[in-house]
mmCIF file of C-alpha atoms in Angstrom:
data_model
loop_
_atom_site.group_PDB
_atom_site.id
_atom_site.type_symbol
_atom_site.label_atom_id
_atom_site.label_comp_id
_atom_site.label_asym_id
_atom_site.label_seq_id
_atom_site.Cartn_x
_atom_site.Cartn_y
_atom_site.Cartn_z
ATOM 1 C CA MET O 1 8.648 -47.189 5.193
ATOM 2 C CA ALA O 2 7.507 -43.730 4.156
ATOM 3 C CA ILE O 3 6.725 -41.052 6.724
ATOM 4 C CA ASP O 4 3.317 -39.437 6.334
ATOM 5 C CA PHE O 5 4.355 -35.899 7.223
ATOM 6 C CA GLU O 6 0.930 -34.417 6.446
ATOM 7 C CA ALA O 7 -0.721 -36.775 8.978
ATOM 8 C CA ASP O 8 1.949 -35.998 11.607
ATOM 9 C CA LEU O 9 1.475 -32.272 11.042
ATOM 10 C CA LEU O 10 -2.288 -32.613 11.421
ATOM 11 C CA HIS O 11 -1.812 -34.436 14.745
ATOM 12 C CA MET O 12 0.518 -31.679 15.998
ATOM 13 C CA MET O 13 -2.066 -29.035 15.085
ATOM 14 C CA GLN O 14 -4.784 -30.973 16.903
ATOM 15 C CA ASP O 15 -2.618 -31.468 20.010
ATOM 16 C CA PHE O 16 -0.969 -28.040 20.287
ATOM 17 C CA GLY O 17 -2.933 -25.734 18.000
ATOM 18 C CA THR O 18 -5.356 -22.898 18.514
ATOM 19 C CA PRO O 19 -8.247 -21.873 16.246
ATOM 20 C CA VAL O 20 -7.501 -19.202 13.640
ATOM 21 C CA ALA O 21 -10.329 -17.364 11.881
ATOM 22 C CA TYR O 22 -10.006 -16.165 8.305
ATOM 23 C CA GLY O 23 -13.289 -14.674 7.172
ATOM 24 C CA ALA O 24 -15.966 -17.334 7.655
ATOM 25 C CA ARG O 25 -13.368 -20.123 7.699
ATOM 26 C CA THR O 26 -11.476 -21.499 10.713
ATOM 27 C CA PHE O 27 -8.331 -23.614 10.777
ATOM 28 C CA THR O 28 -5.949 -24.763 13.500
ATOM 29 C CA ALA O 29 -2.384 -23.495 13.861
ATOM 30 C CA ILE O 30 0.345 -23.310 16.468
ATOM 31 C CA PHE O 31 0.660 -19.716 17.673
ATOM 32 C CA ASP O 32 3.775 -18.291 19.292
ATOM 33 C CA GLN O 33 5.513 -14.991 19.757
ATOM 34 C CA ALA O 34 9.152 -15.713 19.070
ATOM 35 C CA ALA O 35 11.810 -13.148 19.880
ATOM 36 C CA GLU O 36 13.559 -11.751 16.825
ATOM 37 C CA VAL O 37 16.667 -9.556 16.707
ATOM 38 C CA THR O 38 16.109 -6.511 14.501
ATOM 39 C CA GLY O 39 18.330 -3.655 13.451
ATOM 40 C CA GLY O 40 21.340 -5.909 12.883
ATOM 41 C CA LEU O 41 23.188 -8.048 15.376
ATOM 42 C CA ASP O 42 25.109 -5.085 16.794
ATOM 43 C CA ALA O 43 21.925 -3.134 17.547
ATOM 44 C CA GLY O 44 20.666 -5.845 19.875
ATOM 45 C CA VAL O 45 17.029 -4.788 19.546
ATOM 46 C CA VAL O 46 14.744 -7.692 20.324
ATOM 47 C CA GLU O 47 11.075 -7.584 19.452
ATOM 48 C CA ARG O 48 8.275 -10.089 19.603
ATOM 49 C CA MET O 49 7.149 -11.380 16.234
ATOM 50 C CA PRO O 50 3.860 -13.278 16.500
ATOM 51 C CA ARG O 51 3.647 -16.176 14.096
ATOM 52 C CA LEU O 52 1.649 -19.230 13.170
ATOM 53 C CA THR O 53 2.830 -22.646 12.101
ATOM 54 C CA CYS O 54 0.164 -24.429 10.096
ATOM 55 C CA ARG O 55 -0.535 -26.692 7.169
ATOM 56 C CA GLU O 56 0.077 -24.929 3.880
ATOM 57 C CA SER O 57 -3.265 -26.217 2.606
ATOM 58 C CA ASP O 58 -5.037 -24.244 5.369
ATOM 59 C CA LEU O 59 -3.730 -20.995 3.882
ATOM 60 C CA ALA O 60 -5.748 -21.207 0.660
ATOM 61 C CA GLY O 61 -6.675 -17.640 -0.263
ATOM 62 C CA VAL O 62 -4.616 -16.021 2.516
ATOM 63 C CA LYS O 63 -2.372 -13.264 1.156
ATOM 64 C CA LEU O 64 -0.068 -10.590 2.525
ATOM 65 C CA ARG O 65 -1.905 -7.863 4.459
ATOM 66 C CA HIS O 66 -5.000 -10.028 4.989
ATOM 67 C CA THR O 67 -6.382 -10.233 8.528
ATOM 68 C CA LEU O 68 -6.419 -13.367 10.681
ATOM 69 C CA THR O 69 -8.006 -13.572 14.127
ATOM 70 C CA VAL O 70 -6.161 -15.550 16.810
ATOM 71 C CA ARG O 71 -7.335 -15.786 20.422
ATOM 72 C CA GLY O 72 -9.786 -12.936 19.858
ATOM 73 C CA ARG O 73 -7.188 -10.503 18.468
ATOM 74 C CA ASP O 74 -6.741 -9.369 14.872
ATOM 75 C CA TYR O 75 -3.388 -9.728 13.126
ATOM 76 C CA ARG O 76 -2.213 -8.607 9.694
ATOM 77 C CA VAL O 77 -0.286 -11.161 7.628
ATOM 78 C CA GLU O 78 3.261 -9.862 7.120
ATOM 79 C CA ARG O 79 5.055 -12.906 5.658
ATOM 80 C CA LEU O 80 3.985 -16.286 4.292
ATOM 81 C CA LEU O 81 6.749 -18.885 4.307
ATOM 82 C CA PRO O 82 5.832 -22.347 2.997
ATOM 83 C CA ASP O 83 8.622 -24.802 3.787
ATOM 84 C CA GLY O 84 8.092 -27.256 0.940
ATOM 85 C CA THR O 85 6.948 -30.112 3.199
ATOM 86 C CA GLY O 86 3.296 -29.117 3.534
ATOM 87 C CA ALA O 87 3.842 -26.795 6.504
ATOM 88 C CA ALA O 88 4.113 -23.009 6.512
ATOM 89 C CA GLU O 89 4.989 -20.193 8.864
ATOM 90 C CA VAL O 90 2.916 -17.028 8.861
ATOM 91 C CA TYR O 91 4.466 -13.934 10.443
ATOM 92 C CA LEU O 92 1.900 -11.542 11.876
ATOM 93 C CA HIS O 93 1.525 -7.975 13.087
ATOM 94 C CA LEU O 94 -0.946 -7.233 15.892
ATOM 95 C CA LEU O 95 -3.496 -4.672 14.757
ATOM 96 C CA ASP O 96 -4.328 -1.860 17.178
ATOM 97 C CA ASP O 97 -7.394 -2.355 19.305
#
């Protein structure tokens, strides 16, 4: 029996996601602010890296340095990482208010 990953991903977005605005379009993604070690392991600098997990198909037209709005705040797209299964991670940078 085949697993319908796209349907499972859509259900996860509906259950745990938040609206994301891109121009006039809105899609649903899971938003988090994972901790990331920067400056090498010895430096021990930890910073928050906001990111989205979404369906790759929702990212049509989204490119690096474009702006997405999440929870009323604007973020610049820093990295787009499709995973080959239909999902993607989008690393963001909070724009100054």
